[in-house]
XYZ file of C-alpha atoms in Angstrom:
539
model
C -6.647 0.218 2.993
C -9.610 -2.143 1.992
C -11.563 -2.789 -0.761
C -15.259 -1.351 -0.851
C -17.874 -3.876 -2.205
C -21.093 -3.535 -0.618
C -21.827 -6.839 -2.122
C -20.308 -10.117 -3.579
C -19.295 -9.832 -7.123
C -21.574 -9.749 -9.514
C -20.277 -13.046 -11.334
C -20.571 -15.235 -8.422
C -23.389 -17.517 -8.873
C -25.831 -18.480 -6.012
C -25.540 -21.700 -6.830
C -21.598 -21.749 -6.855
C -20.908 -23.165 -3.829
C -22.906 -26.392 -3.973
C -19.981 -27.157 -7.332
C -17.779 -27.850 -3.973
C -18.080 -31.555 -3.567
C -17.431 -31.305 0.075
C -20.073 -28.459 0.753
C -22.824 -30.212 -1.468
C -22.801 -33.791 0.306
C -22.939 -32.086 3.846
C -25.541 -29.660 2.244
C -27.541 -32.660 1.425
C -26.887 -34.376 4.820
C -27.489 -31.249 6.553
C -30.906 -31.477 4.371
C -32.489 -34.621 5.972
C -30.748 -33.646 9.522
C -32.444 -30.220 9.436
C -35.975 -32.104 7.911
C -35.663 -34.488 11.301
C -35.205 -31.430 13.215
C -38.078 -29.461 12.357
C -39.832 -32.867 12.942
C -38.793 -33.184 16.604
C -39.796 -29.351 17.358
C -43.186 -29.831 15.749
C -43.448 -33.697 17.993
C -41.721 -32.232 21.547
C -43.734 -28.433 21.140
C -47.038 -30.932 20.639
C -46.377 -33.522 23.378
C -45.884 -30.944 25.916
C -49.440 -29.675 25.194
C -50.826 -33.310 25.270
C -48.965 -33.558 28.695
C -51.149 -30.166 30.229
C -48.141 -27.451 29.446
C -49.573 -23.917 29.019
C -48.299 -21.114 27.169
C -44.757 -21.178 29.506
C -44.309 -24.797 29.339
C -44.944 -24.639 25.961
C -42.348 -21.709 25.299
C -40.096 -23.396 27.621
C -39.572 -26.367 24.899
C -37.649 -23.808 22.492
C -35.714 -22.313 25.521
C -34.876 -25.857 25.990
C -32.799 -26.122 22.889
C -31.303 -22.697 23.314
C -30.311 -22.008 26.462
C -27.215 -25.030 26.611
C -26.453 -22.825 22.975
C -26.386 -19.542 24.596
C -24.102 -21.128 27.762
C -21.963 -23.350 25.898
C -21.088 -22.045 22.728
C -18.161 -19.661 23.282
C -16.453 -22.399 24.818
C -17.278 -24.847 22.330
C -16.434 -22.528 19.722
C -12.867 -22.243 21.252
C -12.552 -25.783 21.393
C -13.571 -26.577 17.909
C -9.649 -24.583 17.082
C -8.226 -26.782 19.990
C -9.574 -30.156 19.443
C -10.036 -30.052 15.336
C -13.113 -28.384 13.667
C -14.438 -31.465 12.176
C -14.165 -34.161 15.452
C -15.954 -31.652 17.694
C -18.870 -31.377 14.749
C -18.516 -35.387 15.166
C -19.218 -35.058 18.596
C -22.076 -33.086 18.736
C -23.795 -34.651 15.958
C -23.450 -37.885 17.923
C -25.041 -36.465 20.753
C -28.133 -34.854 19.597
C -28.250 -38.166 18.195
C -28.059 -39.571 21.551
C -30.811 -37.176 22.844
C -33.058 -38.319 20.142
C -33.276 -41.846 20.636
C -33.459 -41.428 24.606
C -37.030 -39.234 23.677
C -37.917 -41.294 21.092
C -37.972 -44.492 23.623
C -39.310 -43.263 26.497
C -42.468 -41.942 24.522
C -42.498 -45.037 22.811
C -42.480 -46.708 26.295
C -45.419 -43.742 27.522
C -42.551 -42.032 30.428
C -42.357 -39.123 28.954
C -42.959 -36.110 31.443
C -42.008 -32.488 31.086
C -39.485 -32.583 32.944
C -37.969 -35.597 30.930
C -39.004 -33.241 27.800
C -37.535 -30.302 28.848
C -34.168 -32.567 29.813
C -34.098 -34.559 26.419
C -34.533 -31.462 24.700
C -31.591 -29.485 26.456
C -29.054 -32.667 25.906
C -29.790 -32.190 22.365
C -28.951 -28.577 22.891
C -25.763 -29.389 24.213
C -24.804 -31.341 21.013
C -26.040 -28.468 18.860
C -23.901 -25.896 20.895
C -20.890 -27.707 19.811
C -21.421 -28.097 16.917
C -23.178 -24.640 15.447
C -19.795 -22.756 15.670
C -17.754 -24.690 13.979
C -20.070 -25.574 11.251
C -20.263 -22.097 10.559
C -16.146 -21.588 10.808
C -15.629 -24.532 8.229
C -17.950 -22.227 5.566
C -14.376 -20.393 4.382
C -12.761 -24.185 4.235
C -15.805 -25.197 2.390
C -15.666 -22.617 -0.629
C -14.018 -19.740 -2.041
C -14.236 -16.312 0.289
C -16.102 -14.730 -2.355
C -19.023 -17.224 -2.124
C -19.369 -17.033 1.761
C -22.241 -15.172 1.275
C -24.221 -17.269 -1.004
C -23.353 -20.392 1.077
C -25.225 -18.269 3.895
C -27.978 -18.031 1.903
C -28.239 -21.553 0.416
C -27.558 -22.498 4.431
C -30.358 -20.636 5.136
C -32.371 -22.111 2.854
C -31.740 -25.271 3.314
C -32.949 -24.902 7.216
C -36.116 -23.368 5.237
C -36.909 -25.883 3.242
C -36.780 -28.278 5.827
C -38.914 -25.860 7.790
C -41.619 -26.327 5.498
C -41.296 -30.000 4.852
C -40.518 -31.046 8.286
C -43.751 -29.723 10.228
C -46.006 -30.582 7.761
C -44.366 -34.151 7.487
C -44.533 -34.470 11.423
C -47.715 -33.257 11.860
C -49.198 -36.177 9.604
C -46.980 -38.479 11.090
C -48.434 -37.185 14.649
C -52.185 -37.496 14.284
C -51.297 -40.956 12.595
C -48.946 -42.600 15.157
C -48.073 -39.791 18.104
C -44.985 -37.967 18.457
C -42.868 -40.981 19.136
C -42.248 -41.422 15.346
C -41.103 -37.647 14.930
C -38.416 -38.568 17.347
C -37.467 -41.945 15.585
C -36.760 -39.941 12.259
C -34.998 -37.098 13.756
C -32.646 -39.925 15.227
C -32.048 -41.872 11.728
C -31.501 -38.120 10.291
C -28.595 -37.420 11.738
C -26.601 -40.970 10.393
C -25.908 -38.816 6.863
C -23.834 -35.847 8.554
C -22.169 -38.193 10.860
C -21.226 -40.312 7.633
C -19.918 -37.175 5.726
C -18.093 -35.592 8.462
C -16.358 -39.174 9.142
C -15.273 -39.239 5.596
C -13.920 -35.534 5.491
C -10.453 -35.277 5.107
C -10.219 -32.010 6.161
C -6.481 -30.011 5.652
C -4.347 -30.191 8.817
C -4.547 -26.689 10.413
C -1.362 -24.560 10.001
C -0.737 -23.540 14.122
C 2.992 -22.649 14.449
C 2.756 -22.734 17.925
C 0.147 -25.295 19.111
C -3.632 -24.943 19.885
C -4.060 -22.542 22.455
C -5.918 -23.224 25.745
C -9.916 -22.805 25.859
C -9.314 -20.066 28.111
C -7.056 -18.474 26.331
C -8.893 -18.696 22.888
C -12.055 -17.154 25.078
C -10.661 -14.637 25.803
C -8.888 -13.703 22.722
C -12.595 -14.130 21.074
C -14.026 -11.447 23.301
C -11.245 -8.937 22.964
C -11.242 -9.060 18.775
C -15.099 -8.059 19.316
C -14.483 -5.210 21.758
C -11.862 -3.491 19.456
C -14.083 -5.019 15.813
C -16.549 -1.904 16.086
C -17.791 -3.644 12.257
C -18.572 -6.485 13.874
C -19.534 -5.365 17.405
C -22.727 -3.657 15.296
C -23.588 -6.598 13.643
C -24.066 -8.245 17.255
C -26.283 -5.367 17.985
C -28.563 -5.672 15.221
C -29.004 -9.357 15.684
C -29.571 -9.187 19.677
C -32.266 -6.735 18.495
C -33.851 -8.747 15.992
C -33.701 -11.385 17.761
C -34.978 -10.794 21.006
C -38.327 -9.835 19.764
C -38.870 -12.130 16.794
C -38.236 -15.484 19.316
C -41.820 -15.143 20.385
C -43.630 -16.363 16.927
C -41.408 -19.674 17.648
C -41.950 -20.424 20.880
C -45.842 -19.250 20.767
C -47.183 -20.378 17.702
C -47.638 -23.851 19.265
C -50.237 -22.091 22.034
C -51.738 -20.178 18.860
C -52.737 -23.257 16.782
C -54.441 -24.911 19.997
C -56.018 -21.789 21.292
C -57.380 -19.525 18.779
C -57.359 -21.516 15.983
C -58.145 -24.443 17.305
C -55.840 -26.382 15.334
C -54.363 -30.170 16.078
C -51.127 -31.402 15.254
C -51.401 -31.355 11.574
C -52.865 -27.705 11.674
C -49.904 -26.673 13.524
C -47.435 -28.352 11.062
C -48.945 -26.293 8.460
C -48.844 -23.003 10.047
C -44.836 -23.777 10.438
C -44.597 -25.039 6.855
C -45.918 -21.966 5.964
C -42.928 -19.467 7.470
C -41.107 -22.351 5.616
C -42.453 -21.446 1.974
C -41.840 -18.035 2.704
C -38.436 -18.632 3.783
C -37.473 -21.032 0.515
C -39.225 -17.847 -1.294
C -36.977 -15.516 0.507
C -34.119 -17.327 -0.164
C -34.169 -16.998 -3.960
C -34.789 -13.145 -3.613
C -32.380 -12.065 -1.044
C -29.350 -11.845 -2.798
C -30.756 -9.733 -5.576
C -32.639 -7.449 -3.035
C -29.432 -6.896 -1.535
C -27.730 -6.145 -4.152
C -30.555 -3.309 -5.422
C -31.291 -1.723 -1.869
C -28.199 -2.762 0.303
C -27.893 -4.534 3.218
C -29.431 -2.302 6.069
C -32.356 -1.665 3.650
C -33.107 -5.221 3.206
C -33.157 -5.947 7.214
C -34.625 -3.072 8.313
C -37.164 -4.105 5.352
C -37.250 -7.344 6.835
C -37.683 -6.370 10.292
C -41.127 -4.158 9.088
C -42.790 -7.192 7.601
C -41.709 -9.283 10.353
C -43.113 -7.074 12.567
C -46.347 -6.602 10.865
C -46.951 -10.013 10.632
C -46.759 -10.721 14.204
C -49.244 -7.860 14.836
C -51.589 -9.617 12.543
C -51.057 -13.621 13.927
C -51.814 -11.759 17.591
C -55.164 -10.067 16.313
C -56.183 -13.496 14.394
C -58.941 -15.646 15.438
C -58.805 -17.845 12.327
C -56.347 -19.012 10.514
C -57.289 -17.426 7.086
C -54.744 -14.099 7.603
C -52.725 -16.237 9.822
C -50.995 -18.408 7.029
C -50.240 -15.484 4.560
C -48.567 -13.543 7.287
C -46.204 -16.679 8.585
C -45.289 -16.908 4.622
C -44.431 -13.047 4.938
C -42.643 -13.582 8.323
C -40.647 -17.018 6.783
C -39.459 -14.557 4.056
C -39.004 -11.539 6.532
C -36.801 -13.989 8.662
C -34.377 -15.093 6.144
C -33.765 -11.678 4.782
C -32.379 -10.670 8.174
C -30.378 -14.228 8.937
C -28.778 -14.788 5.935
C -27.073 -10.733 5.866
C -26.812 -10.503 9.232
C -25.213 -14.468 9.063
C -22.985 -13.751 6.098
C -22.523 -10.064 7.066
C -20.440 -11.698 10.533
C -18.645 -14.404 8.838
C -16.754 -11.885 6.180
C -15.629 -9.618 8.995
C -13.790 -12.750 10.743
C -10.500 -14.083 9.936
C -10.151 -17.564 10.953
C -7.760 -17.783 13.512
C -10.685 -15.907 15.799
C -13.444 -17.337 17.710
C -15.072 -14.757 17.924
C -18.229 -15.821 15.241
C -19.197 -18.200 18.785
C -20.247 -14.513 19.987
C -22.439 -14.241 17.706
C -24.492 -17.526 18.141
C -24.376 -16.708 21.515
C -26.546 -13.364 20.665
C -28.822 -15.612 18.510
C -29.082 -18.047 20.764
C -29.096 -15.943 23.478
C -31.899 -13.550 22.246
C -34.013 -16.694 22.034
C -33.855 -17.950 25.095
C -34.581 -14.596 26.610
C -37.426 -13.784 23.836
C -38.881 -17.498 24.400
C -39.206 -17.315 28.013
C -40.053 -13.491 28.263
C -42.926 -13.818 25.929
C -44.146 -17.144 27.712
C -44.682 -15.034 31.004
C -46.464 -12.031 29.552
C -48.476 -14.632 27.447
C -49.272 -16.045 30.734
C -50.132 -12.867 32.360
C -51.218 -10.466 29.803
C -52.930 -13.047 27.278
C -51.689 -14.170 23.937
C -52.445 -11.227 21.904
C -50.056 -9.059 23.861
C -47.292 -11.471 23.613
C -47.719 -11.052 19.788
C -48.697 -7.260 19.586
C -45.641 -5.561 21.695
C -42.589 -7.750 19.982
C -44.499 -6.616 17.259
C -44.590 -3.042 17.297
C -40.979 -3.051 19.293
C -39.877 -4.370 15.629
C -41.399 -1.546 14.222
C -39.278 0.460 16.245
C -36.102 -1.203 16.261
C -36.213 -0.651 12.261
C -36.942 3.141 12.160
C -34.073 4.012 14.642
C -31.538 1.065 12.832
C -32.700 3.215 9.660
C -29.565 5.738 10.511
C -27.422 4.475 13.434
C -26.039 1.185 13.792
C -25.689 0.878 10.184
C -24.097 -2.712 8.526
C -21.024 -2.252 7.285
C -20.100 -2.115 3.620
C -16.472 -2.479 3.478
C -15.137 -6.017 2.621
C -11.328 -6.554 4.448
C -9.243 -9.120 2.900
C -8.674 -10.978 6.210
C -6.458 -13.720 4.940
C -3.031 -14.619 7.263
C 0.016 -13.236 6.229
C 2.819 -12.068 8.367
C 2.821 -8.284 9.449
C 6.206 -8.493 11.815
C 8.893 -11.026 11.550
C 9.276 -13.755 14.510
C 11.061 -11.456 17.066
C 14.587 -11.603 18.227
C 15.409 -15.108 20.185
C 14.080 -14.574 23.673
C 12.206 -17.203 26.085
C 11.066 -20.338 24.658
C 7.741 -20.132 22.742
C 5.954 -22.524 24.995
C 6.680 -20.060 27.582
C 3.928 -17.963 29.593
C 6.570 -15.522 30.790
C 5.234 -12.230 31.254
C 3.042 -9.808 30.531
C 5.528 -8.640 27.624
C 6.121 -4.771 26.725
C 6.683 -3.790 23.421
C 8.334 -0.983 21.876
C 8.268 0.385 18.569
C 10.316 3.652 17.387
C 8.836 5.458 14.713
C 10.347 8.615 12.510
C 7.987 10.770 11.626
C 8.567 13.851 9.907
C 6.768 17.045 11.429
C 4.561 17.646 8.333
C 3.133 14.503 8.152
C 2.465 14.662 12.633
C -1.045 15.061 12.643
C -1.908 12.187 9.884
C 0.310 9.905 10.775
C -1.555 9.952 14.778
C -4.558 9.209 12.547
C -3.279 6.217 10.897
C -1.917 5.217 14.375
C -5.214 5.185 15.756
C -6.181 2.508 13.600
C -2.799 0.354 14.164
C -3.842 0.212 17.755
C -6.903 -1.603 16.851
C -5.041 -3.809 14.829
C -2.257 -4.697 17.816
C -5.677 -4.688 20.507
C -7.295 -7.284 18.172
C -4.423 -9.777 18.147
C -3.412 -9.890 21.490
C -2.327 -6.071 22.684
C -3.556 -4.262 25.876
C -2.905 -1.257 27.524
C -1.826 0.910 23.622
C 0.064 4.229 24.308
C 1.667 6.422 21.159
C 3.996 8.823 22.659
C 6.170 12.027 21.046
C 9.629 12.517 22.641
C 9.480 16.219 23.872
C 13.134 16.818 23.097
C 12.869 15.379 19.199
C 9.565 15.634 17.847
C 9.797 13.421 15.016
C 10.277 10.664 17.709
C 7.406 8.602 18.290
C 7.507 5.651 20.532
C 4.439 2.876 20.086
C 3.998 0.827 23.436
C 1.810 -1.907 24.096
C 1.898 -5.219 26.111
C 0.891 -8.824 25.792
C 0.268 -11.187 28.754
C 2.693 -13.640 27.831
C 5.574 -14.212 25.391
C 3.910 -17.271 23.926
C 0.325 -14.931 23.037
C 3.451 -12.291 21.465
C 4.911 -14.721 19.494
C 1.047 -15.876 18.088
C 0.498 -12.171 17.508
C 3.557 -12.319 14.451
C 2.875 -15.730 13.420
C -0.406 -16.715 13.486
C -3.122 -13.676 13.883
C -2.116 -10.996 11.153
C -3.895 -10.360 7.929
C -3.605 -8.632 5.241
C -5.703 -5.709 6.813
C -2.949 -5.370 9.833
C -0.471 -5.587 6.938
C -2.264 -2.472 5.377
C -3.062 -0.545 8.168
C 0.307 -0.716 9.161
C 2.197 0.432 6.020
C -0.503 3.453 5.957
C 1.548 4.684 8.862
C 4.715 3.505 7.030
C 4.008 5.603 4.461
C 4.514 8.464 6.660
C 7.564 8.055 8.196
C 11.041 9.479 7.120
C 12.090 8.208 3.903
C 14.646 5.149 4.246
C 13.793 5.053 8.550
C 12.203 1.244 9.740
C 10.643 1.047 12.768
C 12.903 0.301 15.539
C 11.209 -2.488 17.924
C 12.102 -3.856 21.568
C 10.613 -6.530 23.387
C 10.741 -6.052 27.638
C 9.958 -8.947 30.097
C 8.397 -8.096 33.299
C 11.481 -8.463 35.510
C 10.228 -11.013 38.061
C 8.631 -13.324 35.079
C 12.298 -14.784 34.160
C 15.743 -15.278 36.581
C 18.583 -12.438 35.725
C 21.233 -13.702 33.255
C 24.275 -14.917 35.545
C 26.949 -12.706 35.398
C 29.727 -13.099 33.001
C-alpha cells in the first residue's frame, strides 16, 4: 500500500538540494531577504519601545506581521494554483517591499507612531501571506521528492542564520544611526528574490480543466485535511508548539529593556543568540532524526524549549539568559524543520491544503503573541515566561504516546486512478451535485476484508472531491456491493479522474481490487440531480 521509511534515504545528502541551480540562487536571495528581515524586527520591536510601548505594544509588533498571515493565507494559498505559483510570490515580494520603504521614510522623516508601526508592519504581513504558501509548494518543483526534507532543513537554516546575523547587524546599525537604516536594508533586501523569481522560467502547470475558483480550491483544501488524519496530527502538534513558544518572540524585546537592562545592541545579541543555536541545530537535526525518530526529536525539542523559557523568565542578568536562547534557537529548529518537512511529504500538489498549516503557525503566533502580552501586563514578565514554559513541558509528556508523527512515506505523485467518464455535460459545467455508482463483486470469503479495504477507498474518494460515502450489500445477492458517493458538480467529478489521483488512490484502490471475483471490473454510473440539466427531448 505504501512504502515505510521513517526517514529520507540514507544516500541523500543535506547538501543535495542546493546542486539545483534554481533552489540555490533563491536560497541565496532568500539569504539577504531573510538577513533584512530579522533587521526590521530587531528596528520596528525597538522603535516601539523608544515611542513609550509596554509589554502589549511591544508584543503587538510580532502580531502585526502575523495576524494578515493567519487571515490571508488559505486564500492566498489557493490563489497561488489559480494565478501561477511564481507571479503571486512576485507579488508579495513586491509588497513587503512596498511596506518597507513606506517605514523606512516616515522614520527617516521622524512620523512614525504606533499606530503607523503597527500599520507598516501588517502591510508587510500581507505581502508575506502571499507569498509563504507558495514558496513552500514550489519546494517539490525545486528538487527531487526525496530531498524535500533536507531543503526544509537548509530552509530552516537559512532563516537561522539570518537570525543570528540580522539582529546583531541591526542592533549596531541602531545605536549608530536609529532604526531608520534597519528599514532601508530590509527594503534593498528584497531586490535579489524579486530578480530570481523574474528570471524563473518555471514549467507551465499541467490543469486539464482550468484553474479552479479560490472558493472552490478553499474548500477542497479544508476537506483533504478533514479526511488526511496523517496530516490533520501534524496540525495538532504544531498549533501546540506553537501557541506557547510565540511568547520568547514577542517578549524578549520587554526582557532586554527590563531586566537586563539592555539597549538596542544588547537586544540584537540576545536574538543572534537563538540564531547560533538554530544554525547549530540545523547541522544536527537530520542525524538526530534519523537515530531517535521524529516524535523523539520534537518532543525532545519541545523539553529544552521549554526549559529555556523557564530559565529567561527567572533571569535577572543576562549571563544564563544567552546560553538558554542558544538552547531554545536549537530547540526551535528541531521542531520546524520535522514538523515543516513532516507536512510537505504528506501533500500532493494539486492540494492547498499546506496554506492550513501556515495558518496554524501563523495562527498560534498571533494568539501566543498577544496572549502572553496581556498576562505580561497583568501578571508580570516572569509569568509570561514561566507558564508557556511549563505548558511545554506538558504538551511533550502527553505527545510522548498520542498524537504521534507519522512514519509512513505515500508516493503522492498524479497518475490516473479512473478513466475520464462516459461523455456527459460539458466539463466547464457546474451541473449538479453528481451521484456516483460503483458495482463491486465480491466473493463471500473475502466480505469482511474487502469492507476493510473499502474503508480506506472512502478516504481516498472524500479527499478528492467525494461527500456523503455509503458501501452497501444487496440483500438478495450478497456478493453485490454497491459504492455511492457524490460530488457537487460535474466539473469537481471530472477533476477528481484527471487531475487529483495519486499513486496512493491508485493503491488503495486495487487493494480492494484484489478482492473481488476473479475476471469482474467494477461497474460505474454517473447520476445528475434531475433539476441540474433539461430532460433529453423525446425521440
Amino acid at each position: 500500500m505504501s512504502r515505510v521509511t521513517a526517514e529520507p534515504p540514507a544516500s541523500v545528502s543535506g547538501w543535495a538540494p542546493l546542486r539545483r541551480p534554481v533552489f540555490r540562487a533563491l536560497w541565496l536571495a532568500q539569504f539577504v531577504a531573510n538577513t533584512g528581515t530579522w533587521m526590521q524586527t530587531v528596528g520596528a520591536q525597538w522603535l516601539m519601545g523608544d515611542l513609550g510601548g509596554g509589554a502589549l505594544a511591544t508584543a503587538l509588533v510580532q502580531a502585526a506581521t502575523t495576524l494578515p498571515v493567519f487571515l490571508l493565507v488559505v486564500p492566498a494559498g489557493a490563489l497561488g494554483d489559480i494565478l501561477d505559483r511564481r507571479r503571486l510570490l512576485l507579488a508579495g515580494e513586491a509588497l513587503m517591499c512596498a511596506g518597507a520603504a513606506g517605514i523606512t521614510a516616515t522614520t527617516a522623516a521622524g512620523r512614525t507612531t504606533p499606530t503607523l508601526l503597527l500599520g507598516m508592519t501588517a502591510v508587510m504581513g500581507v505581502g508575506q501571506a502571499l507569498s509563504v504558501p507558495s514558496f513552500q509548494a514550489i519546494q517539490p518543483e525545486l528538487v527531487s521528492r526525496s530531498e524535500v526534507p533536507q531543503a526544509a532543513v537548509l530552509n530552516g537554516a537559512n532563516v537561522n542564520v539570518a537570525r543570528a546575523v540580522g539582529p546583531a547587524v541591526g542592533g549596531l546599525l541602531i545605536a549608530a544611526t536609529g532604526p531608520a537604516a534597519t528599514f532601508a536594508f530590509n527594503t534593498a533586501s528584497f531586490v535579489g528574490v524579486l530578480a530570481v523569481l523574474y528570471r524563473w522560467k518555471r514549467p507551465p502547470d499541467h490543469r486539464p480543466l482550468g484553474a479552479e475558483h479560490v472558493v472552490a480550491a478553499t474548500r477542497a483544501g479544508a476537506r483533504y485535511i478533514l479526511n488526511a488524519p496523517r496530516f490533520a496530527t501534524v496540525l495538532m502538534r504544531s498549533a501546540l508548539f506553537m501557541i506557547f513558544a510565540s511568547g520568547l518572540w514577542a517578549l524578549l524585546p520587554v526582557v532586554a529593556r527590563g531586566p537586563l537592562e539592555l539597549g538596542a545592541g544588547g537586544y540584537g545579541v540576545l536574538l543572534g543568540c537563538i540564531g547560533i543555536g538554530a544554525v547549530a541545530g540545523a547541522f544536527v537535526v537530520g542525524r538526530l532524526r534519523a537515530a531517535i525518530g521524529a516524535n523523539a526529536l520534537v518532543n525532545g525539542s519541545m523539553v529544552v524549549y521549554g526549559l529555556s523559557m523557564f530559565v529567561i523568565g527567572a533571569a535577572q542578568r543576562p549571563g544564563p539568559v544567552l546560553p538558554a536562547l542558544v538552547a531554545a534557537g536549537g530547540a526551535w529548529i528541531g521542531v520546524q524543520s520535522t514538523l515543516n518537512a513532516t507536512a510537505q511529504t504528506l501533500l500532493p500538489a494539486w492540494t492547498r491544503a499546506l496554506a492550513y498549516f501556515q495558518l496554524v503557525f501563523m495562527g498560534g503566533q498571533t494568539l501566543g503573541a498577544i496572549g502572553w502580552g496581556v498576562l505580561a501586563g497583568v501578571a508580570g514578565l516572569r509569568a509570561a515566561f514561566v507558564i508557556p514554559g511549563c505548558a511545554l513541558l506538558l504538551v511533550a509528556a502527553v505527545t510522548t504516546r498520542i498524537l504521534r508523527l507519522p512514519r509512513t512515506s505515500l508516493d503522492l505523485s498524479r497518475t490516473l486512478v479512473w478513466p475520464e467518464p462516459a461523455p456527459g455535460p460539458d466539463s466547464d459545467s457546474g451541473a449538479g451535485p453528481v451521484l456516483v455508482e460503483v458495482q463491486w463483486r465480491v466473493p463471500q470469503s473475502n466480505a469482511e476484508a474487502f469492507v476493510a479495504a473499502m474503508r480506506h477507498v472512502s478516504s481516498s474518494r472524500k479527499r478528492t472531491g467525494a461527500t456523503l460515502w455509503g458501501l452497501f450489500r444487496d440483500v438478495s445477492e450478497p456478493s453485490l456491493y454497491v459504492e455511492t458517493f457524490t460530488v457537487a458538480t460535474w466539473h469537481e467529478h471530472l477533476r477528481q479522474h484527471l487531475e487529483r489521483g495519486t499513486v496512493w488512490d491508485r493503491e488503495l484502490e486495487a487493494a480492494a481490487r484484489a478482492l473481488t471475483m476473479d475476471g469482474t471490473e467494477p461497474t460505474v454510473r454517473h447520476f445528475i440531480w434531475a433539476n441540474a440539466v433539461p430532460p433529453a427531448p423525446d425521440q
